[in-house]
XYZ file of C-alpha atoms in Angstrom:
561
model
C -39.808 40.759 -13.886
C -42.556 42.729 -12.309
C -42.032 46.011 -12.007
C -42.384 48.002 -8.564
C -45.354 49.616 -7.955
C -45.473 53.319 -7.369
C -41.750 54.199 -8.896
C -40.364 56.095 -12.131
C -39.092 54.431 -15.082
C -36.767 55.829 -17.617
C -36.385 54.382 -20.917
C -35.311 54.885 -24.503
C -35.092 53.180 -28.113
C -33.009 52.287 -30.534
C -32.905 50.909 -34.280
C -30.734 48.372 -35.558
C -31.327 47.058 -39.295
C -29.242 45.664 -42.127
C -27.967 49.690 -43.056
C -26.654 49.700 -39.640
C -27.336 51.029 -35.822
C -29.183 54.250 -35.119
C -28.665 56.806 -32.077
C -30.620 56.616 -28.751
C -33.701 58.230 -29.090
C -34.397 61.299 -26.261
C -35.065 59.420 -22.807
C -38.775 59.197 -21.660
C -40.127 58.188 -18.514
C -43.607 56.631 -16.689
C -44.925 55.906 -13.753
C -46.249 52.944 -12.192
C -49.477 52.642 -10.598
C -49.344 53.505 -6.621
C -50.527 50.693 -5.459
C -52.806 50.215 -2.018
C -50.647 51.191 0.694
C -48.393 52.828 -1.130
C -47.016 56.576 -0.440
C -47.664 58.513 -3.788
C -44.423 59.800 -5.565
C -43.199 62.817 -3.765
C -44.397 61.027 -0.351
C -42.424 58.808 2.353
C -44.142 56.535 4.622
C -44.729 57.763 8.344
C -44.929 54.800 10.706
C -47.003 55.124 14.000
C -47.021 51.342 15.326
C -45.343 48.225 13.816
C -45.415 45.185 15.318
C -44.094 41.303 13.463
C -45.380 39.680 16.464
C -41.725 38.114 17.239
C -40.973 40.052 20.579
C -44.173 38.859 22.956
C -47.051 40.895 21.089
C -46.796 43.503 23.815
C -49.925 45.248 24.525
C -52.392 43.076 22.439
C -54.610 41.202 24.475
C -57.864 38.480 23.765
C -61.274 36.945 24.976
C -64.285 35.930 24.179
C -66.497 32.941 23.895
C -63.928 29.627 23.225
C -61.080 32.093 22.919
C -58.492 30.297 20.959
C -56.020 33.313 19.960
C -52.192 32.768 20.945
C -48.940 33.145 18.870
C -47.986 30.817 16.716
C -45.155 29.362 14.700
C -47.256 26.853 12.635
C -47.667 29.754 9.646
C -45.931 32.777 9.686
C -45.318 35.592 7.035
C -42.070 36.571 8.558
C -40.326 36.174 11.455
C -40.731 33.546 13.839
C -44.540 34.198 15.362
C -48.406 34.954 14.039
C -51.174 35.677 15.915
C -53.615 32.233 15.097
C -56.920 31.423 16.000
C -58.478 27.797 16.002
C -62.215 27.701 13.900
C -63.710 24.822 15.565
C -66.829 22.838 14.627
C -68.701 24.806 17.814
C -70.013 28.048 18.663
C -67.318 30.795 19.581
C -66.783 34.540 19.474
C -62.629 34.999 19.836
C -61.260 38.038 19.740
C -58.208 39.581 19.022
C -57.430 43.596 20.493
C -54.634 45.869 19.422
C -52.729 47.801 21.429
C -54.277 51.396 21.519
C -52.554 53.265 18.560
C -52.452 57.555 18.505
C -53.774 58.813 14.982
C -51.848 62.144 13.929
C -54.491 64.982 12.513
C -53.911 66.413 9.158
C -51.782 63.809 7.537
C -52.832 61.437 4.215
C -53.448 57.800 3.203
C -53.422 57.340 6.831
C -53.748 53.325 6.875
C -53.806 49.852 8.674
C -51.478 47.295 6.821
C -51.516 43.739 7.736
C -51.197 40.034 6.293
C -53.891 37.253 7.196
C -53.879 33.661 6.545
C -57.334 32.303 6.503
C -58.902 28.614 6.440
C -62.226 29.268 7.341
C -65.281 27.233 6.559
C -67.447 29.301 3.433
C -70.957 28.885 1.930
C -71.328 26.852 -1.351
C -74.291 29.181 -2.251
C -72.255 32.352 -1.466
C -71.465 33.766 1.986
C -69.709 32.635 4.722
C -71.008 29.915 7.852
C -67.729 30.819 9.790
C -66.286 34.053 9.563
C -63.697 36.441 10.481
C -64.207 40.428 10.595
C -62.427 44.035 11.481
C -63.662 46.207 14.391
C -62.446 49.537 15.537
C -62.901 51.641 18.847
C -62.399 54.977 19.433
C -63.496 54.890 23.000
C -60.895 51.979 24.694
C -63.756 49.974 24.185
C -66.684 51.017 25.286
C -68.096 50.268 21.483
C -66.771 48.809 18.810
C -67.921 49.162 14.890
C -67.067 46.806 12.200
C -64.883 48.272 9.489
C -66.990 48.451 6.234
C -66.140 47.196 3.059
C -65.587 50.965 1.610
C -62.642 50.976 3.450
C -61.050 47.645 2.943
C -58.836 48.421 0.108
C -57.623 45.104 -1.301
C -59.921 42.945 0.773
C -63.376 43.129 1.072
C -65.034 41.047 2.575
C -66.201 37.440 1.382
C -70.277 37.805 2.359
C -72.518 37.526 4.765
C -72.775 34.930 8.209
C -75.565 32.858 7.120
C -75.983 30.658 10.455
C -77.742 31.807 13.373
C -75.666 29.740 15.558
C -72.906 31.486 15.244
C -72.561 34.864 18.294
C -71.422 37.100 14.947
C -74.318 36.007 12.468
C -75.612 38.259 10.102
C -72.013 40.239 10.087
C -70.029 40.849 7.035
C -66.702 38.806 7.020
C -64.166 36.814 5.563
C -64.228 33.080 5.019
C -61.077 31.951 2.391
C -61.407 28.255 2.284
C -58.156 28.805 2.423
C -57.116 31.849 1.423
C -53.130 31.975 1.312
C -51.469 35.189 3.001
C -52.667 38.354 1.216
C -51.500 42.123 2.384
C -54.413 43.773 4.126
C -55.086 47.118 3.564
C -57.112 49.682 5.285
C -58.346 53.018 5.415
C -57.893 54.806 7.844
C -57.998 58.757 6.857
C -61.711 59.487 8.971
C -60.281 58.549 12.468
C -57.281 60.959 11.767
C -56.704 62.415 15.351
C -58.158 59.800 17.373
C -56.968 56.835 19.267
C -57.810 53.894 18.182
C -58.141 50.140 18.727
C -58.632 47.481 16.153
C -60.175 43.905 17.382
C -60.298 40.851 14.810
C -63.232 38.861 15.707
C -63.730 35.091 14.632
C -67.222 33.975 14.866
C -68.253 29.905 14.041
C -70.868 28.249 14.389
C -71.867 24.632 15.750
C -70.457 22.607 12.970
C -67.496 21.842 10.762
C -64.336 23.492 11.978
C -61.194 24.443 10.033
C -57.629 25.103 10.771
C -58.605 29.508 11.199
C -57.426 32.678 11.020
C -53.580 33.870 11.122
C -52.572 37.730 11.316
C -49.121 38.945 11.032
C -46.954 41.817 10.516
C -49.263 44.865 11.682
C -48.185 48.258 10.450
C -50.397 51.950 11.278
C -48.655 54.457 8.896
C -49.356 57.948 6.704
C -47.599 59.589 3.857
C -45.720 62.663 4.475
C -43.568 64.973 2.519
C -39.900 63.531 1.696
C -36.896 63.910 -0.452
C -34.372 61.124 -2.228
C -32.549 60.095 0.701
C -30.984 56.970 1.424
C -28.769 55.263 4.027
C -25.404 52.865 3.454
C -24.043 51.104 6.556
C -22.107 50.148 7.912
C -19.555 53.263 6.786
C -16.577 50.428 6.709
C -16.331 46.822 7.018
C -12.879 45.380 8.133
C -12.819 41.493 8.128
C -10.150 38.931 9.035
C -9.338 35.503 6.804
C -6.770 32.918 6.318
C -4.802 33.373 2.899
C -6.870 31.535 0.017
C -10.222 31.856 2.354
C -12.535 34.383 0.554
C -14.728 36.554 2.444
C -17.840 38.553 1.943
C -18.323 41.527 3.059
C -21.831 42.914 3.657
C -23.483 46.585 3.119
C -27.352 47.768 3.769
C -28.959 50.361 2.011
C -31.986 52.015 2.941
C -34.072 54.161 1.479
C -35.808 56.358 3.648
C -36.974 58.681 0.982
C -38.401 58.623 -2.948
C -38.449 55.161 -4.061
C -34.839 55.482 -6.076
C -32.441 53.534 -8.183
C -29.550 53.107 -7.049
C -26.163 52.544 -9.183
C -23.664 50.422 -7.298
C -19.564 50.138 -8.268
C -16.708 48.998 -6.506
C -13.166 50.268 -7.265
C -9.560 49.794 -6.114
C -8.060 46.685 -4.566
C -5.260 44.564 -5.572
C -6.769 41.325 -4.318
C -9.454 39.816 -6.773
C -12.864 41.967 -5.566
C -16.443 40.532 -6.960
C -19.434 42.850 -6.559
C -21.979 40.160 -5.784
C -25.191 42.538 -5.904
C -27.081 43.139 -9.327
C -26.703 46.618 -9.872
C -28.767 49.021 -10.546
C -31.031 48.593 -7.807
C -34.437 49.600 -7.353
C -35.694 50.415 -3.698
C -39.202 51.647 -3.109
C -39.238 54.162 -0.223
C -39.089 52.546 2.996
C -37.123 49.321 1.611
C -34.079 48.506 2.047
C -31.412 45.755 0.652
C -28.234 44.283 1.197
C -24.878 44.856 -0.939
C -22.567 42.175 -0.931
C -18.867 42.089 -1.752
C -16.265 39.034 -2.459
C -12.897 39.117 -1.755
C -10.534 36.284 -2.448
C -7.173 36.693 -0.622
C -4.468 35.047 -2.534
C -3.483 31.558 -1.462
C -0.068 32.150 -0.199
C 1.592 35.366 1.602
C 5.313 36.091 1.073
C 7.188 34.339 3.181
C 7.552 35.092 6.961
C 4.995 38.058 6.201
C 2.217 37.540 9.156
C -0.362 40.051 7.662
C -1.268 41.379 4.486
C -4.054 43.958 3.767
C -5.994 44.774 0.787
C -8.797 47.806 0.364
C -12.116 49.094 -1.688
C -14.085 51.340 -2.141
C -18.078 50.883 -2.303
C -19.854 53.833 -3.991
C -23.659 53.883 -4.424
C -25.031 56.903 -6.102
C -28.726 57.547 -7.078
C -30.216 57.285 -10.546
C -32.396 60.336 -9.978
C -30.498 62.973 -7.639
C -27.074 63.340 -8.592
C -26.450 65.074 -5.266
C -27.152 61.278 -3.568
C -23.735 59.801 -3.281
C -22.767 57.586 -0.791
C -19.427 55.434 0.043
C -17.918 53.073 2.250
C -14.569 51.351 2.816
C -14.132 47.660 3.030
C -10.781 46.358 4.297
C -9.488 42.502 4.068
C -6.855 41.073 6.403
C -5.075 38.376 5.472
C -3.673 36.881 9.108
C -1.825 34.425 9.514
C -1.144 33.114 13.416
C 1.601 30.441 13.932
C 1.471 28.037 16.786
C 3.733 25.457 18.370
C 3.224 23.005 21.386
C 5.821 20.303 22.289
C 5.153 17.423 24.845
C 6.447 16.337 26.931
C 8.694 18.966 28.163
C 11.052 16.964 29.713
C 12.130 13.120 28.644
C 14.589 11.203 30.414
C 16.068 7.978 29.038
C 18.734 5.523 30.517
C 21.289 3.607 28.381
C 24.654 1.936 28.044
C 27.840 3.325 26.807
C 27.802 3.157 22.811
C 24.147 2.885 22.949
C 22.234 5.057 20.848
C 19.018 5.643 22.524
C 15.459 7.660 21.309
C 13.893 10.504 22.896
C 10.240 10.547 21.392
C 8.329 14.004 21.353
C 4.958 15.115 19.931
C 5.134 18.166 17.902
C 2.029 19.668 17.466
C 1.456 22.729 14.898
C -0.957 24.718 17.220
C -1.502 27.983 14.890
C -4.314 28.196 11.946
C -2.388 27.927 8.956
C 0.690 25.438 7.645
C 3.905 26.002 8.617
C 7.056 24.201 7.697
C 8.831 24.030 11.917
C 12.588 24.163 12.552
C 13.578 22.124 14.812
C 17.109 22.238 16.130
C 19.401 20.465 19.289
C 21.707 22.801 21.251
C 23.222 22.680 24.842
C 24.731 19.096 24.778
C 27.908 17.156 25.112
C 27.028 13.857 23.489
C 26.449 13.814 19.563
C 22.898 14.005 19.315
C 20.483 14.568 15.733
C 17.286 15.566 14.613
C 15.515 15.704 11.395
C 14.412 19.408 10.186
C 12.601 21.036 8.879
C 8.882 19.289 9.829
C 6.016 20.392 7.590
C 2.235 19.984 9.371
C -0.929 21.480 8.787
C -2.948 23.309 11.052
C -3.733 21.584 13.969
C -1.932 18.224 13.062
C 0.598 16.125 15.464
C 3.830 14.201 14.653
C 6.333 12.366 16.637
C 10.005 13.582 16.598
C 12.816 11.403 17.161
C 15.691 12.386 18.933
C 18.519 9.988 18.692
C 21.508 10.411 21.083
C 24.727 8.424 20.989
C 26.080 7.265 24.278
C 30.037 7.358 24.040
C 31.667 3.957 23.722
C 33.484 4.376 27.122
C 32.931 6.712 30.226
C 35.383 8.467 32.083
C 37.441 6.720 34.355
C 35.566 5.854 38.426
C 32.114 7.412 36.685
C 28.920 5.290 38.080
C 26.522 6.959 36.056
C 27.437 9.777 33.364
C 24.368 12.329 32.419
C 24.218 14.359 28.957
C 21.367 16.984 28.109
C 20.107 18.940 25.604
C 17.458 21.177 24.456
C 15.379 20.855 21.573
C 13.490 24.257 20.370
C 10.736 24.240 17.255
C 10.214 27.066 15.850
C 7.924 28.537 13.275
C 9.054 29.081 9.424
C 6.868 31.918 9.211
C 7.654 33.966 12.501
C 11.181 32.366 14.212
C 9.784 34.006 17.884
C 7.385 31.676 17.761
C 8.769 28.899 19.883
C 8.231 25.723 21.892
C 10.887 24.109 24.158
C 11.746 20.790 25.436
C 14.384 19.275 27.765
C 15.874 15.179 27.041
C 18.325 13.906 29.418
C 20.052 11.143 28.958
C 22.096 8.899 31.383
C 24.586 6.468 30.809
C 26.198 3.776 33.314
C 28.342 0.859 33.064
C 26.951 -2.302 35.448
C 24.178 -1.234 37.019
C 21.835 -4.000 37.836
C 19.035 -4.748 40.107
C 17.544 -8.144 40.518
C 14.088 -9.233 42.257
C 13.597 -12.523 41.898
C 10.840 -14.067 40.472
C 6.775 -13.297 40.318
C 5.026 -15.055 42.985
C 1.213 -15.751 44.335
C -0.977 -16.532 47.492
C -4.109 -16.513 48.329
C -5.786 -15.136 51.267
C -9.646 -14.886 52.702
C -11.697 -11.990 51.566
C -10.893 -9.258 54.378
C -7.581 -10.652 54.962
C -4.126 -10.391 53.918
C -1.416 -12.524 51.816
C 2.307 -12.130 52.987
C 5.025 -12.269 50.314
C 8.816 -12.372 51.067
C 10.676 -11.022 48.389
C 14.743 -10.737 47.769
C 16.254 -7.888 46.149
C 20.159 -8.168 45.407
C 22.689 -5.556 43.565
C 23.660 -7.141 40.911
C 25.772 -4.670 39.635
C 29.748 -4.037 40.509
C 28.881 -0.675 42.123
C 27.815 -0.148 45.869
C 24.150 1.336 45.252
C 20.675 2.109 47.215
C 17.528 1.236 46.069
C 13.802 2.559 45.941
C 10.469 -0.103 46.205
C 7.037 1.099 45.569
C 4.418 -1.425 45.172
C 1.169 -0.647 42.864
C -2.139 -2.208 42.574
C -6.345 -2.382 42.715
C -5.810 -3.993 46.307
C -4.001 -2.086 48.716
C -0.621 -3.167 49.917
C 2.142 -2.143 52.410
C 5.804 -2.760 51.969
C 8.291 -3.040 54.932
C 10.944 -0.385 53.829
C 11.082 1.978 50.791
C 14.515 2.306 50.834
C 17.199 -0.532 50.783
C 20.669 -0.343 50.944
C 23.333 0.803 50.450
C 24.103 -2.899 48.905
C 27.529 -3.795 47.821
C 27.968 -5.889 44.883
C 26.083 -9.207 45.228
C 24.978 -8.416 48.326
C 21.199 -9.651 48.725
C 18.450 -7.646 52.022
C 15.019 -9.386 52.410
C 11.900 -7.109 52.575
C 7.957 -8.388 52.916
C 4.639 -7.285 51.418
C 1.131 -7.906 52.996
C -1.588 -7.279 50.434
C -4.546 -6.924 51.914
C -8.533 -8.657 50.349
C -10.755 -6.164 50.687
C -14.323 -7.407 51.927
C -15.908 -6.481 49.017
C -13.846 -9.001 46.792
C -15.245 -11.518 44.796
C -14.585 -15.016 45.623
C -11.850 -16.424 43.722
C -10.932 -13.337 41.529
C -6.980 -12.416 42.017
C -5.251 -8.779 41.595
C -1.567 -8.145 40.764
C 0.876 -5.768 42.930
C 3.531 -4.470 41.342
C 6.613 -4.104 43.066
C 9.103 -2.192 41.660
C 12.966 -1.256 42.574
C 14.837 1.159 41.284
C 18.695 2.408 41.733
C 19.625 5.664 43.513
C 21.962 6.289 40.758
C 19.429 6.278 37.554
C 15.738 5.940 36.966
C 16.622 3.838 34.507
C 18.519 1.068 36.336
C 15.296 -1.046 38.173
C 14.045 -4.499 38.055
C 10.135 -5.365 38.690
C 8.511 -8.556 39.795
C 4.946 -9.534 40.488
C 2.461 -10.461 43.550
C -0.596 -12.534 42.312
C -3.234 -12.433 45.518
C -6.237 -14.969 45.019
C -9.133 -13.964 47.327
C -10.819 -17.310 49.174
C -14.151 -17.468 50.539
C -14.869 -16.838 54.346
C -16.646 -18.881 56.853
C -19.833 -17.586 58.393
C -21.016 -19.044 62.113
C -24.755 -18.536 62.369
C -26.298 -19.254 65.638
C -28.189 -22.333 66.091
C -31.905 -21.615 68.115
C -33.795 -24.210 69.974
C -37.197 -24.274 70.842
């Protein structure tokens, strides 16, 4: 791989041959070359204005002839946003100003950094017929002078504007036909206590456009004195999983002095722990880079143990000052959080002695891992079972059958006899963890409700149909009973309450359904009507109203003339 520019190397040899291995030679070391931009070994960067153009470009403004400059997303170097302008097949003169930027005195490699994109119509013969160039101000912008190509350190410019058409013609400038992104560089070292401005200025001319000019990333910096220093955050990392569900945890370094290498270990833990990161790790002052850990929890926690916790230790320790150590912690929790929901929370069923009747429930594991649920029946009379233990998975539903057996006989002048119980789930891997729910069951001996048979009528739309219905006890026990009626259409019953009825004893009631006038001709709705005993929801008997609506006359007035 490349190496990085500007940084120390150490190195040493060996020998191997067919006699056998030799020792390490003594350990040399070189230097790369600094590189434009770079702060020379012994030197940090200093940075005065930096702006990636992602946060509104504040400060920078534009103008000129056919102004085109705005941000855009269409090519960036980083981040979301570049500064773009359009080179058009007509005359234009677009300009791009900085915000004003405060050069310290007595500092070194004082420099502009940037990275351009450029697809900009060129010359054949040499030169440039569209072109785009630096300018600087010291005097908010009362003049401006073109940066010369002394000073452009790995980009000079391209040639010379060879049309008269165009406002910057015969300028210096650029013109890549395309030239991909490139790092700008630029010195700055002679306007060293000033305050500047920098303008980029995009000139065409009246034919052939291209896509233009993109600038990104804008950095003003210096070199000052520094030391090996570096930064690791965060100082601990503390992260929550399910058992079996790995996680990473994540460390920055950054170097904010000498560019350094940096030696990276992890140590303790009793859960399998993966350093992720290549180690060592070079940083060049100013960089920084992220550390990654892996931690794999094991699959399954002892039983009815909620939490388990597992630790390590990140150490990252410099290659060059032995004074440069720096830790952090990373912790792991394994967590575990039962759940348990039950519906609904009451069920009532009706039966026959020596019946044995079902109470259905939906048990629902609510919590984020699998549990294995309890269920179990207490509080009743009548022999009642269940099965248990139910195993679900983490958000996953099953019905639960309660069966109940209704003694053969009831006591002696009992109507209606009533058992209940309680059913309670509970979790496998914490037993507080609970979820209720009530069934009641009742039991009677010759009960009975009769209504008769369905019937139907018809009736014109905004009218009502008028249905007599009997209701009789058919049962051997004096009893009252409850109507409701239900349907689309609305209806009205007589009475909601007959009785008391002895046995066989029959009461007439009516119900007027009435056609709304919005009904279609000839479409029919059904009322429910529905009795019930005063003993037991259970005990009731339902018949049916079938209402056709009929059309309805209209009398229009006849006019003579």
């Amino acid at each position: 791989g490349d190496l990085t520019s500007n940084m120390r190397y150490y190195w040493r040899v060996k020998s191997t041959n067919a006699c056998g291995e030799s020792a390490y030679s003594p350990v040399f070391s070189f230097v790369t070359l600094t590189a434009p931009g770079d702060c020379p070994i012994g030197t940090i960067p200093q940075v005065y204005t930096t702006d990636n153009l992602d946060t509104g470009a504040a400060g920078w403004t534009h103008n000129g002839t056919g102004d085109s400059w705005a941000l855009s997303s269409t090519r960036v170097h980083s981040g979301v946003y570049a500064y773009h302008a359009d080179n058009p097949a007509v005359a234009s003169d677009q300009r791009l100003v900085s915000p004003p930027v405060s050069l310290p005195g007595g500092v070194s490699n004082l420099t502009l950094q940037y990275w351009n994109y450029q697809s900009i119509e060129s010359r054949l013969n040499g030169g440039c017929w569209d072109g785009g160039l630096l300018e600087i101000t010291t005097d908010d912008g009362l003049t401006w002078n073109q940066v010369q190509d002394t000073d452009l350190l790995t980009d000079p410019y391209d040639g010379t504007l060879a049309s008269s058409t165009n406002p910057a013609y015969p300028a210096s400038a650029w013109c890549g036909d395309p030239q991909d992104w490139l790092k700008s560089v630029v010195q700055l070292d002679a306007y060293a206590g000033q305050t500047v401005q920098f303008r980029y200025r995009l000139g065409t001319d009246t034919s052939i456009g291209r896509e233009g000019w993109y600038i990104d990333d804008f950095v003003v910096q210096s070199c000052v004195p520094g030391q090996y220093e570096a930064v690791l955050n965060p100082i601990s990392s503390t992260l929550s999983t399910l058992p079996g569900q790995p996680v990473t945890h994540t460390f920055t370094i950054s170097n904010t002095g000498f560019g350094d290498v940096y030696h990276v270990l992890v140590d303790g833990g009793n859960w399998t722990t993966t350093l992720l990161t290549q180690t060592p790790l070079a940083l060049g002052a100013g960089q920084t880079a992220q550390v990654q850990v892996l931690v794999e929890p094991p699959p399954v926690l002892f039983e009815q143990v909620l939490t388990g916790m597992d630790a390590f230790t990140l150490t990252v320790q410099s290659q060059y000052s032995s004074t440069l150590i720096m830790t952090s912690t990373g912790a792991t929790r394994s967590e575990i959080h039962p759940g348990i929901a039950l519906s609904p929370v009451e069920s009532n069923v009706h039966g026959i002695p020596g019946d044995v009747i079902t109470h259905t429930f939906t048990l629902t594991n609510s919590g984020d891992f699998s549990d294995a649920i309890n269920l179990e029946i207490s509080g009743n009379a009548w022999n009642s079972f269940v099965t248990s233990p139910v195993v679900l998975a983490a958000g996953d539903s099953q019905n639960i059958a309660v069966r109940v057996m209704i003694p053969s006989s009831l006591p002696e002048d009992t109507i209606i006899a009533t058992d209940g119980l309680t059913l309670t789930a509970a979790s496998a891997w914490d037993v507080k963890v609970t979820a209720e729910a009530k069934a009641i069951t009742q039991a009677s001996t010759d009960l009975a409700v009769s209504l008769g048979g369905d019937q139907s009528a018809s009736a014109l739309i905004g009218t009502s149909a008028w249905y007599s219905f009997t209701i009789t006890n058919a049962g051997i026990y004096t009893d009252a009973y409850t109507l409701a009626a239900s349907g689309v259409w609305t209806s009205d019953l007589s009475t909601a309450v007959t009785g008391p009825l002895s046995p066989g004893e029959s009461i007439t009631f009516t119900l007027e359904v009435h056609v709304p006038l919005d009904a279609a001709m000839n479409t029919s709705q059904q009322v429910i009507i529905t009795a019930t005993s005063g003993y037991s929801t259970g005990v009731f008997d339902q018949t049916n109203a079938v209402t056709t609506a009929l059309w309805r006359p209209l009398y229009l007035p006849e006019i003579w003339q």
